PDB file of C-alpha atoms in Angstrom:
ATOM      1  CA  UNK Y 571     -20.273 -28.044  -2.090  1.00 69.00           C
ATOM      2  CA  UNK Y 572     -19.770 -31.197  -4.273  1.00 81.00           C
ATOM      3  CA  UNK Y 573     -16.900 -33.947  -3.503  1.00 84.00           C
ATOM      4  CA  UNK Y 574     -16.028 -32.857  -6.640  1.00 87.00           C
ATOM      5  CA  UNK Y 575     -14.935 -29.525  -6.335  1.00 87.00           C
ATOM      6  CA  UNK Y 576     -13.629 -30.322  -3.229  1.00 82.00           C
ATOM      7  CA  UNK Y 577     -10.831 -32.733  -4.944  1.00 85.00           C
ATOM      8  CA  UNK Y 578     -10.546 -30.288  -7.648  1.00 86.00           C
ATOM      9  CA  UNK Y 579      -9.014 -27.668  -5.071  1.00 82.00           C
ATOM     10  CA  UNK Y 580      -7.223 -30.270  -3.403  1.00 81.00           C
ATOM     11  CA  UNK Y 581      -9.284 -29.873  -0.300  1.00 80.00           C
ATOM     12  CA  UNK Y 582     -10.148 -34.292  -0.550  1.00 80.00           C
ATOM     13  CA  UNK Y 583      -7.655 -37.092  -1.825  1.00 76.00           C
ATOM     14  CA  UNK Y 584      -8.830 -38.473  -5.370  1.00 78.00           C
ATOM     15  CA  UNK Y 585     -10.590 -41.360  -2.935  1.00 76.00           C
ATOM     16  CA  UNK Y 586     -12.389 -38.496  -1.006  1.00 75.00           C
ATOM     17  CA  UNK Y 587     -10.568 -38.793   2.381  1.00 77.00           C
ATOM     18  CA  UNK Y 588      -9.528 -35.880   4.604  1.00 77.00           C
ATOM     19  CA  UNK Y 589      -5.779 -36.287   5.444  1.00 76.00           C
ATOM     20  CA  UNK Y 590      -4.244 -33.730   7.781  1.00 78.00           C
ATOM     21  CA  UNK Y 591      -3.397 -30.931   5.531  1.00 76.00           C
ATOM     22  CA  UNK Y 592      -7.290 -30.963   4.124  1.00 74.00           C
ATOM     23  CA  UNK Y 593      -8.368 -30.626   7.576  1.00 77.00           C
ATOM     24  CA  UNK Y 594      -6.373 -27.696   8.264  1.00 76.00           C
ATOM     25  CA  UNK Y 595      -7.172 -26.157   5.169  1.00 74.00           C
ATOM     26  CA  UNK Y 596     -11.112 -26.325   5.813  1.00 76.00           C
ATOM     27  CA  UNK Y 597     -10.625 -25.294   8.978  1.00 78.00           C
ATOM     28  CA  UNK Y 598      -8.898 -22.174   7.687  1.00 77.00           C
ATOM     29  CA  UNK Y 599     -11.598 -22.062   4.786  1.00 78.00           C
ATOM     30  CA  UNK Y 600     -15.058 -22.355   7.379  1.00 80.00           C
ATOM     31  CA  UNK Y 601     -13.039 -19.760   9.283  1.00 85.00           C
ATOM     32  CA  UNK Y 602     -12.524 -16.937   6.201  1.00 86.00           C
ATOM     33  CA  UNK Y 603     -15.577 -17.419   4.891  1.00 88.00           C
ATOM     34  CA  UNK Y 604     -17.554 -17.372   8.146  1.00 91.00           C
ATOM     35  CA  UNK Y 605     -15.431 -13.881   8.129  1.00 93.00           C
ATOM     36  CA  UNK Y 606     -16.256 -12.645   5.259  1.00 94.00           C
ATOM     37  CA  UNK Y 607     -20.239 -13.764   5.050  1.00 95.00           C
ATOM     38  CA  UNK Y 608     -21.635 -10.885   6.754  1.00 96.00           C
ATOM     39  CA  UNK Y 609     -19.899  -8.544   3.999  1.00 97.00           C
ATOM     40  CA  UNK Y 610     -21.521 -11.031   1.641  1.00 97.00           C
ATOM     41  CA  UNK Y 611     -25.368 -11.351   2.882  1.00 97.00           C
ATOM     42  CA  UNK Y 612     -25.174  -7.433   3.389  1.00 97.00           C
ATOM     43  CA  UNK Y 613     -24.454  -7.032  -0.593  1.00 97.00           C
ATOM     44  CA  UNK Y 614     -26.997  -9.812  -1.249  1.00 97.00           C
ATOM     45  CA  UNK Y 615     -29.545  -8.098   0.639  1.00 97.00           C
ATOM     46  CA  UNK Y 616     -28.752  -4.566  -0.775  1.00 95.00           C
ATOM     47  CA  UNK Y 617     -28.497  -5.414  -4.309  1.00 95.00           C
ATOM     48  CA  UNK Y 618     -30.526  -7.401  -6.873  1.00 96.00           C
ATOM     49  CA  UNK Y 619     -27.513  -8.621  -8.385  1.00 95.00           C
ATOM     50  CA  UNK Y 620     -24.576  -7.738  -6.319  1.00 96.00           C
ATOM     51  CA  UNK Y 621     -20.829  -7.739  -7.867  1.00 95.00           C
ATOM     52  CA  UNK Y 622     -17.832  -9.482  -6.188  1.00 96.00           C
ATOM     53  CA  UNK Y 623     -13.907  -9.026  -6.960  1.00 96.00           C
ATOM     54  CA  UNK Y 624     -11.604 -10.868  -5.816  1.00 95.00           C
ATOM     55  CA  UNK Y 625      -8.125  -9.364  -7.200  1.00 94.00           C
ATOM     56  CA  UNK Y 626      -4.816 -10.919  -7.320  1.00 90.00           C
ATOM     57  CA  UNK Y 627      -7.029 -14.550  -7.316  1.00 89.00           C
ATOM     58  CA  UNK Y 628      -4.289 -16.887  -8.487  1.00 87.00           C
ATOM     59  CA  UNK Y 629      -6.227 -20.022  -9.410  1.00 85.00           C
ATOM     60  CA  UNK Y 630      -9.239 -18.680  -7.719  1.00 89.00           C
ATOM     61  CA  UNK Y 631     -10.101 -21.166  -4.854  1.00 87.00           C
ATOM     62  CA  UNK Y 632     -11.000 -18.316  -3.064  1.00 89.00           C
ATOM     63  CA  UNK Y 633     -13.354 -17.362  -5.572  1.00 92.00           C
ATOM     64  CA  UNK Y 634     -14.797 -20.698  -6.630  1.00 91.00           C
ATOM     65  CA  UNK Y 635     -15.113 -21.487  -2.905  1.00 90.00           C
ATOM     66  CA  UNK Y 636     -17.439 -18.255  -2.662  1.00 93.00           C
ATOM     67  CA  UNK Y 637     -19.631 -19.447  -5.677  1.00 94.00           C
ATOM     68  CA  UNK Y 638     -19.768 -22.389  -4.301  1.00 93.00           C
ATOM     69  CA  UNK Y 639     -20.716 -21.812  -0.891  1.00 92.00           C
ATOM     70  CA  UNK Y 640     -22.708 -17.989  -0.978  1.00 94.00           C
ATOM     71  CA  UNK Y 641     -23.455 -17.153  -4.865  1.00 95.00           C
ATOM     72  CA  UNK Y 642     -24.733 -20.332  -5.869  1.00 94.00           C
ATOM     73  CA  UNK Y 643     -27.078 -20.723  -3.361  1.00 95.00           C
ATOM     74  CA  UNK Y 644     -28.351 -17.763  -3.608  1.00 96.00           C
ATOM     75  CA  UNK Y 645     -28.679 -17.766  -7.332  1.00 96.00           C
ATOM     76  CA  UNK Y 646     -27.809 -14.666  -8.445  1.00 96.00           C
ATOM     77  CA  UNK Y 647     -25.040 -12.114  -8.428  1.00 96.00           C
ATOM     78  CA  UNK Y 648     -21.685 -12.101  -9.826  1.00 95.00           C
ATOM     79  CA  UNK Y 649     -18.290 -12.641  -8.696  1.00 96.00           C
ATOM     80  CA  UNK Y 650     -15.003 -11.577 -10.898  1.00 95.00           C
ATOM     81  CA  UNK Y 651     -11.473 -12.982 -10.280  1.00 94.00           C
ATOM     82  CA  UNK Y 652      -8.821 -10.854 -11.652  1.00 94.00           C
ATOM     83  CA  UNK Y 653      -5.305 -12.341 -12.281  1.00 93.00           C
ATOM     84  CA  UNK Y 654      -2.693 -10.929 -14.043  1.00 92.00           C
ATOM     85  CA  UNK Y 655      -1.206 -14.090 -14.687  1.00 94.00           C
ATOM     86  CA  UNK Y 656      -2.854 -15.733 -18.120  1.00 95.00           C
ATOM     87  CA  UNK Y 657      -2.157 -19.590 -16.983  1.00 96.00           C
ATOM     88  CA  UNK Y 658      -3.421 -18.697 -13.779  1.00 94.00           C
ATOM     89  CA  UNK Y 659      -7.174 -17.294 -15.253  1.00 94.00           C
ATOM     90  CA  UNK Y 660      -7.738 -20.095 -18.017  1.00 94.00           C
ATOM     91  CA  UNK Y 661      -7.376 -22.829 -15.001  1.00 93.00           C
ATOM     92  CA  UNK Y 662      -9.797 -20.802 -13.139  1.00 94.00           C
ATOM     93  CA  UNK Y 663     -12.041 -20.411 -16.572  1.00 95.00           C
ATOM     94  CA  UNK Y 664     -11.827 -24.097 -17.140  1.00 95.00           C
ATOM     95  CA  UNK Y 665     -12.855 -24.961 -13.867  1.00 94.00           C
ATOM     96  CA  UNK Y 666     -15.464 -22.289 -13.388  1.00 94.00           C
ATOM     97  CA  UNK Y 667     -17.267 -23.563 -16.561  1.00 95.00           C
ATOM     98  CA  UNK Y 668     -16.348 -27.074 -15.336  1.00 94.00           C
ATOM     99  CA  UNK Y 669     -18.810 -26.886 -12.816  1.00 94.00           C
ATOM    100  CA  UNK Y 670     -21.080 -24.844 -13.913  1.00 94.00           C
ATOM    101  CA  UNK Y 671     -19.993 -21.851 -12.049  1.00 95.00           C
ATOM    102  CA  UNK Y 672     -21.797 -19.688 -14.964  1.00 95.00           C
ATOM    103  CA  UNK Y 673     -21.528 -15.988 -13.108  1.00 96.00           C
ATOM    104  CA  UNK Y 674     -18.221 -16.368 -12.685  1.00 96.00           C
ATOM    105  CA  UNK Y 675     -15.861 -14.140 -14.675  1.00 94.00           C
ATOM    106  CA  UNK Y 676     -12.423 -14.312 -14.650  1.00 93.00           C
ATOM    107  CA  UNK Y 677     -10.824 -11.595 -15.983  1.00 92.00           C
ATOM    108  CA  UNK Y 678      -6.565 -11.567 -17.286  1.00 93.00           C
ATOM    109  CA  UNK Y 679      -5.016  -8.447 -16.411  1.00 91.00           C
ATOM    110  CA  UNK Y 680      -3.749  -5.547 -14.046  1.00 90.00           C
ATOM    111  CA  UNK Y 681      -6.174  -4.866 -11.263  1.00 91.00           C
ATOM    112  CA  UNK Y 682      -5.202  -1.391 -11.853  1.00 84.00           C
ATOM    113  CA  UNK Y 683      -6.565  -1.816 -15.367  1.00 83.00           C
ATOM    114  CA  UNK Y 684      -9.982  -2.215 -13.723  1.00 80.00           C
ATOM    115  CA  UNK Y 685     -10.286   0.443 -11.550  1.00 70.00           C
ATOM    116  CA  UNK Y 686     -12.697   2.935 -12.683  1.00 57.00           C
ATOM    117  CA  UNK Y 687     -15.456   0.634 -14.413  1.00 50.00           C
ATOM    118  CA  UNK Y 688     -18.821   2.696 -14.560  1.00 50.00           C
ATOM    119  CA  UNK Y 689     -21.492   2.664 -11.706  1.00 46.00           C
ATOM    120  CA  UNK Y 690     -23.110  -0.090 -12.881  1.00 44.00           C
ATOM    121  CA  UNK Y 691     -20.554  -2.135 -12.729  1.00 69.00           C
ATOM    122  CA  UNK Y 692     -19.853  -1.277  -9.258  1.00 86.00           C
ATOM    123  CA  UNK Y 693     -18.294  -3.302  -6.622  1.00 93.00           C
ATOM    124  CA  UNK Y 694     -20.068  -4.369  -3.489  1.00 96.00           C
ATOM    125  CA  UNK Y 695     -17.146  -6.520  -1.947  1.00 97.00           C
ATOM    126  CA  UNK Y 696     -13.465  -6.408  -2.989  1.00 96.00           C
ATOM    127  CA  UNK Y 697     -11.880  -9.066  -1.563  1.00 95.00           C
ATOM    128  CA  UNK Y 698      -7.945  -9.787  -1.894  1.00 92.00           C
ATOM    129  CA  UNK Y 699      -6.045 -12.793  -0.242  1.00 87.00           C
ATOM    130  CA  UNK Y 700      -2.230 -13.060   0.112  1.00 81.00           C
ATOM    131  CA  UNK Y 701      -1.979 -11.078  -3.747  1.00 74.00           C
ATOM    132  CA  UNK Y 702       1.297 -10.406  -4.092  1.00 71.00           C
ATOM    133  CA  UNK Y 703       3.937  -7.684  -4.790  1.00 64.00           C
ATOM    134  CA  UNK Y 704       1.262  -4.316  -4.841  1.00 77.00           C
ATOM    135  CA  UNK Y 705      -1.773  -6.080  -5.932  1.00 84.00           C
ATOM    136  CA  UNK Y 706      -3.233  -5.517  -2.056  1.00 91.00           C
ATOM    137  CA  UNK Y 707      -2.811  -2.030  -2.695  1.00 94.00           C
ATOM    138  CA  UNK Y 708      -4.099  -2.080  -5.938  1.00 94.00           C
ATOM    139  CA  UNK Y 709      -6.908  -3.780  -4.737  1.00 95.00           C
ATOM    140  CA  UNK Y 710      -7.592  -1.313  -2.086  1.00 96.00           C
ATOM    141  CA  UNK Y 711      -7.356   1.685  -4.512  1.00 96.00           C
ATOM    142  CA  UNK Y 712      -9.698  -0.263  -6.604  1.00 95.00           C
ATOM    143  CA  UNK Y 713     -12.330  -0.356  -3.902  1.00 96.00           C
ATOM    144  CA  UNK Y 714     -11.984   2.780  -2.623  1.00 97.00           C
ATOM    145  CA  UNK Y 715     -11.891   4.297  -5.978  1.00 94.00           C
ATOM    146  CA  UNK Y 716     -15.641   2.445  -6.830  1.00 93.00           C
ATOM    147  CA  UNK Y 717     -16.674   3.186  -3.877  1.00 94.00           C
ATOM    148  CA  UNK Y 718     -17.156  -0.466  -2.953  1.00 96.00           C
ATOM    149  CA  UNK Y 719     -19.282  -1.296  -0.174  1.00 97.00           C
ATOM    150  CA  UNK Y 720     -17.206  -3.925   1.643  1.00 98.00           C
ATOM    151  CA  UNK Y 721     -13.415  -4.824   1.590  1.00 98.00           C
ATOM    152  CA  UNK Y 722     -11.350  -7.474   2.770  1.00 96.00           C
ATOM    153  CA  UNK Y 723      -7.911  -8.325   2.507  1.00 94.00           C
ATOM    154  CA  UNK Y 724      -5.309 -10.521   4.027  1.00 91.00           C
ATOM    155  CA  UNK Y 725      -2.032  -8.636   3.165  1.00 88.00           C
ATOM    156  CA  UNK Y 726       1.060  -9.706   1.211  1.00 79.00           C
ATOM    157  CA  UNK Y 727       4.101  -8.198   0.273  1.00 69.00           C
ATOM    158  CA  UNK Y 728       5.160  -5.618   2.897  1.00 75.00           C
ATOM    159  CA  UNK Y 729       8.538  -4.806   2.474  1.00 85.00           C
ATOM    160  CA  UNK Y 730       8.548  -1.577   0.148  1.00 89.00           C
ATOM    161  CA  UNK Y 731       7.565   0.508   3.519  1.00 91.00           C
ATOM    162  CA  UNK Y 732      10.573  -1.083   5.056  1.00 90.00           C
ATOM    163  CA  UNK Y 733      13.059   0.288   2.719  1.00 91.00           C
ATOM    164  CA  UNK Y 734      11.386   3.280   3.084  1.00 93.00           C
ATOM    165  CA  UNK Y 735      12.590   3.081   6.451  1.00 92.00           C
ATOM    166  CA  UNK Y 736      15.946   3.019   5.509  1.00 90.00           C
ATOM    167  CA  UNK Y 737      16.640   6.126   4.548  1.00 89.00           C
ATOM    168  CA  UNK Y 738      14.135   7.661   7.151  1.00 86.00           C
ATOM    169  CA  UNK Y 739      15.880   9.990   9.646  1.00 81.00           C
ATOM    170  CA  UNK Y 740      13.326  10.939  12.436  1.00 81.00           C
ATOM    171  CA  UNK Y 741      14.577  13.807  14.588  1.00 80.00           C
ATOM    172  CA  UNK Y 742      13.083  11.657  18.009  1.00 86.00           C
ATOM    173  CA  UNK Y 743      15.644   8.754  18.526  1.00 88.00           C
ATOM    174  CA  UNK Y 744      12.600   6.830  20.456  1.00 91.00           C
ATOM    175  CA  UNK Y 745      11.011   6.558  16.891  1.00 88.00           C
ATOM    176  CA  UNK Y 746      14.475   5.981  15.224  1.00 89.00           C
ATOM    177  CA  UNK Y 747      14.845   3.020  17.571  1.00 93.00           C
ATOM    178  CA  UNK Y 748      11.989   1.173  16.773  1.00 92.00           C
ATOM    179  CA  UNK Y 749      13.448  -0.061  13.189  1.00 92.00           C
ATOM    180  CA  UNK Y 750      16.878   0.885  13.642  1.00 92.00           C
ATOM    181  CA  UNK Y 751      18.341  -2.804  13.237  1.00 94.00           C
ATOM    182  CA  UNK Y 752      17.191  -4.858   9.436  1.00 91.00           C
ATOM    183  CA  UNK Y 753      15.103  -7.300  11.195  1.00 93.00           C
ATOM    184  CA  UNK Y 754      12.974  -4.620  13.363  1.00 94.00           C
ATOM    185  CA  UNK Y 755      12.852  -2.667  10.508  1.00 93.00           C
ATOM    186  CA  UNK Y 756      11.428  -5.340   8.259  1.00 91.00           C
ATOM    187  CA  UNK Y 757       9.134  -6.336  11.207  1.00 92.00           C
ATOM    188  CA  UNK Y 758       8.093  -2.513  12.271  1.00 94.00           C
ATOM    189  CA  UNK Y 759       7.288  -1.819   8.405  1.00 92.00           C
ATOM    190  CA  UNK Y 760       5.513  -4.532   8.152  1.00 90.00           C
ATOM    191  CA  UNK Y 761       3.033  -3.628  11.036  1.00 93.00           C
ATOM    192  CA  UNK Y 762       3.224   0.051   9.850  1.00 95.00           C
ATOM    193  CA  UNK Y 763       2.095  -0.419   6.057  1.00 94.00           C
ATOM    194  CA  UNK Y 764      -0.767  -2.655   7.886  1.00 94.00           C
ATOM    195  CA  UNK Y 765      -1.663   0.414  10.214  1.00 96.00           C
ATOM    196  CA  UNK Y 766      -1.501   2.747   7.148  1.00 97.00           C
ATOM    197  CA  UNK Y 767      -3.906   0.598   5.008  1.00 97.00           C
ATOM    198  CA  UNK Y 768      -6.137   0.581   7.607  1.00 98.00           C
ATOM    199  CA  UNK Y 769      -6.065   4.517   8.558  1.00 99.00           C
ATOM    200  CA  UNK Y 770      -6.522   4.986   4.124  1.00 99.00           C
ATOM    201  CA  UNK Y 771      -9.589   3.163   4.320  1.00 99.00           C
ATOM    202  CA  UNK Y 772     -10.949   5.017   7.344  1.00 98.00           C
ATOM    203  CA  UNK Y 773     -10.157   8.189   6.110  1.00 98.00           C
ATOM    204  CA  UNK Y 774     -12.247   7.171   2.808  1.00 98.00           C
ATOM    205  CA  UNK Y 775     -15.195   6.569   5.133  1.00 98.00           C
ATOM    206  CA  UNK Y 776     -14.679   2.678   5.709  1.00 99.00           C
ATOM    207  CA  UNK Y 777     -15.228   1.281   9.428  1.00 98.00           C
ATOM    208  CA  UNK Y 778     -12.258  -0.749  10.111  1.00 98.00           C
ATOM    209  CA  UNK Y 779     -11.689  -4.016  11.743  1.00 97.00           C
ATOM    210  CA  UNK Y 780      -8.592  -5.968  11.979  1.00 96.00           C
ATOM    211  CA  UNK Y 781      -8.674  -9.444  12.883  1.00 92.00           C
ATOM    212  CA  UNK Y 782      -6.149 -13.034  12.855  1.00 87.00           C
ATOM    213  CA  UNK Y 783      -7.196 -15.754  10.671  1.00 82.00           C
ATOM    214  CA  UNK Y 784      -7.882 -18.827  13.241  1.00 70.00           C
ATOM    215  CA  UNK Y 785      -6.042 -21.878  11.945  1.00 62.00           C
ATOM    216  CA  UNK Y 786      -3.467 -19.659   9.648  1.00 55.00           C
ATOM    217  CA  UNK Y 787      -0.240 -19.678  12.463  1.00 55.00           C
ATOM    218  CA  UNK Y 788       2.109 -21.426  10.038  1.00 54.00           C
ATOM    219  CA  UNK Y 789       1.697 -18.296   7.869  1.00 57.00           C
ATOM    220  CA  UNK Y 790       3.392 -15.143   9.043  1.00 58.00           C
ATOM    221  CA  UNK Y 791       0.262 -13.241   7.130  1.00 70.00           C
ATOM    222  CA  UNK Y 792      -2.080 -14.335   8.867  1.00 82.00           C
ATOM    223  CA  UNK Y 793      -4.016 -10.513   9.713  1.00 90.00           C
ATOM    224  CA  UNK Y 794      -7.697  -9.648   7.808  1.00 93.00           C
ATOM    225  CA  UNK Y 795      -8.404  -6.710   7.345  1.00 96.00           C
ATOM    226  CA  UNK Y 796     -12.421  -5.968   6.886  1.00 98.00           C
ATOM    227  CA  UNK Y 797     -14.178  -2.328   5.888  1.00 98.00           C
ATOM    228  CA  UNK Y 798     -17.073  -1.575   5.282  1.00 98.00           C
ATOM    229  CA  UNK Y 799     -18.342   1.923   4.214  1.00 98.00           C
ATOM    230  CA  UNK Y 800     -20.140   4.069   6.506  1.00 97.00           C
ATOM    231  CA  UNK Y 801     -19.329   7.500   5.154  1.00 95.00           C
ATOM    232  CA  UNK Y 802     -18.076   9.646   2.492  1.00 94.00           C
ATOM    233  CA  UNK Y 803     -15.112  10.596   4.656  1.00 95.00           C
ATOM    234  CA  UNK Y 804     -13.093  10.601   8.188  1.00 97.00           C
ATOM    235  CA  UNK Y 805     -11.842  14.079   9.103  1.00 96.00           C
ATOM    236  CA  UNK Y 806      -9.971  12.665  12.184  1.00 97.00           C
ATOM    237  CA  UNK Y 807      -8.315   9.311  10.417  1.00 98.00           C
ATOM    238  CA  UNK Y 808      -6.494  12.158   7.996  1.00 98.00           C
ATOM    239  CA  UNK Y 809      -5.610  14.058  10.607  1.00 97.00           C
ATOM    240  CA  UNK Y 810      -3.729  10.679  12.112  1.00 98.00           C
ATOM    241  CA  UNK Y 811      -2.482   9.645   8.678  1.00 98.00           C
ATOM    242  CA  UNK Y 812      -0.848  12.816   7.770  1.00 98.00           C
ATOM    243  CA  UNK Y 813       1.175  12.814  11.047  1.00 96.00           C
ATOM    244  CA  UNK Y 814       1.980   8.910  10.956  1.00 97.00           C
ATOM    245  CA  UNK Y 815       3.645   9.616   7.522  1.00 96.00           C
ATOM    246  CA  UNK Y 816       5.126  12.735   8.311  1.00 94.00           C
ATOM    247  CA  UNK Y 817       7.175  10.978  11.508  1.00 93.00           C
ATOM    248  CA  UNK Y 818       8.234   8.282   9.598  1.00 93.00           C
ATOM    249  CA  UNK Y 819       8.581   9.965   6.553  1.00 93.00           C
ATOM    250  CA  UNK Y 820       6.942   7.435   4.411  1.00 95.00           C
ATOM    251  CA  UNK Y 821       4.660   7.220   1.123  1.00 96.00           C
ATOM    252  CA  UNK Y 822       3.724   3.705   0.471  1.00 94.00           C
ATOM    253  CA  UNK Y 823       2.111   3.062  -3.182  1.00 93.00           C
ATOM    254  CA  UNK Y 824      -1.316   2.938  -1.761  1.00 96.00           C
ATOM    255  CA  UNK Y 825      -0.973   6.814  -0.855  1.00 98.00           C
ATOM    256  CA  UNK Y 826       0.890   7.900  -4.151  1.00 97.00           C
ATOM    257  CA  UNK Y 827      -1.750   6.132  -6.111  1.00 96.00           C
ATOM    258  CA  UNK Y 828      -4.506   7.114  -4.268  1.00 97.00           C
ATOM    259  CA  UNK Y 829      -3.182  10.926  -4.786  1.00 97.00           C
ATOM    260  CA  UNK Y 830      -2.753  10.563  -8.616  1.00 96.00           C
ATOM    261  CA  UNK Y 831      -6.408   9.361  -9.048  1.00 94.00           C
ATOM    262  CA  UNK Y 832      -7.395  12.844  -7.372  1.00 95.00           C
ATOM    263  CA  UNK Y 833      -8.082  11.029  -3.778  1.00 96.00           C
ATOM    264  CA  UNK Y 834      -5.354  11.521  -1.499  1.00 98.00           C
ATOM    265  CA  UNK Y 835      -6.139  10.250   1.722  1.00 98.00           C
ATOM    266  CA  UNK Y 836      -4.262  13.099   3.509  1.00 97.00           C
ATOM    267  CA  UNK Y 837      -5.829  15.718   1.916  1.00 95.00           C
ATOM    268  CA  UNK Y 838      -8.192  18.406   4.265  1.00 89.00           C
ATOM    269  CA  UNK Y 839     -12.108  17.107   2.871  1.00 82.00           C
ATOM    270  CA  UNK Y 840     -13.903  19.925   0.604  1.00 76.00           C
ATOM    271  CA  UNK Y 841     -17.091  19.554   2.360  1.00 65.00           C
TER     272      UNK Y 841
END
């Protein structure tokens, strides 16, 4: 990775020097991507010219990181940032052609406006870090819809379960306690949309793991979620799902827009 790049993401000082916040930031950097490189060399083995997302990229350090350190090596494959934010994309354009980064694509827009590209254009990894409002879920029902090989996602944005929550009446008053003050309930939905992403993946066939991001503690979302896809479908992880929602009597977005693209994680498999 050149000095170069490295002071363009604000990882060196403009004299090259590592202060303290650099430092933490590679650490946390080494640690993600050391994370995420099985995911990577598994697509790069697999596929001729394998396809990355990364959704919700802001200004795409993530992504230009990736090039940098995995894609450009390797000298082939692709790897598409999608940000819905215009000012966002043309910094990541600039840069990307700054450096020569030439198969990376940044595309403006929705992720949602990108789910259902043809086969070809496949996914192997979907990748999504701290995207906010409902692009992790969008970025979920983007892989899971294109049957993307790999997933992961470090989770923003938690809070539409909790006011779910609010209006939730379980009949056991052991459940009820668990959010029954604001801050447990903002806390308890938190950890239960987390649970409930995970559970949607598995039921679309996805192995799960959930890990912390080493060097992340000043950042409450700090938890990385990885999948990768092992089957068409996971009879028991629906079974769980239905009955988590039904005793908390929630429907996050991920579920609702999972069910209106015909793949409702709940739903009894055909076959």
């Amino acid at each position: 990775m050149s000095i170069e790049l490295l002071q363009d993401l604000h990882l060196l000082t403009r004299e090259g020097q590592l202060n303290a916040d650099a430092r933490r930031k590679l650490k946390q950097i080494r640690h993600l991507v050391g994370l995420l490189r099985p995911a990577l060399d598994d697509a790069l083995a697999r596929n001729p010219e394998p396809s990355i997302v990364d959704c919700g990229a802001g200004k795409s350090y993530l992504g230009a990181l990736l090039y940098s350190l995995v894609l450009g090596p390797a000298g082939r494959g692709k790897l598409t940032a999608i940000e819905a934010r215009p000012e966002l994309s043309q910094q990541a354009a600039a840069r990307a052609a700054r450096f020569g980064q030439d198969r990376f694509e940044v595309a403006t827009g929705a992720i949602g406006t990108f789910i259902g590209v043809d086969g070809a254009k496949r996914p192997n990894v979907v990748t999504a870090l701290h995207a906010c409002d409902t692009a992790t879920d969008d970025a979920l029902v983007l892989a899971i819809a294109n049957n993307a090989d790999h997933v992961a996602v470090v989770p923003c944005c938690q809070a539409e379960v909790a006011r779910q929550l609010e209006s939730s009446k379980p009949s056991d008053p052991v459940n009820a306690a668990l959010f029954a003050h604001p801050l447990h309930r903002r806390e308890f939905g938190s950890h239960l949309t987390n649970v409930i992403r995970g559970l949607v993946l598995e039921a679309h066939g996805y192995k799960v793991t959930v890990t912390e991001l080493v060097g992340w503690e000043h950042s409450a979302k700090n938890e990385l979620i990885l999948a990768r896809r092992v089957n068409r479908f996971d009879r028991r992880a629906r079974e769980t799902l239905r009955a988590l929602l039904e005793r908390y009597q929630v429907e996050p977005a991920l579920v609702r827009e999972l069910t209106a693209r015909g793949l409702d994680p709940r739903a009894e498999p055909t076959s």
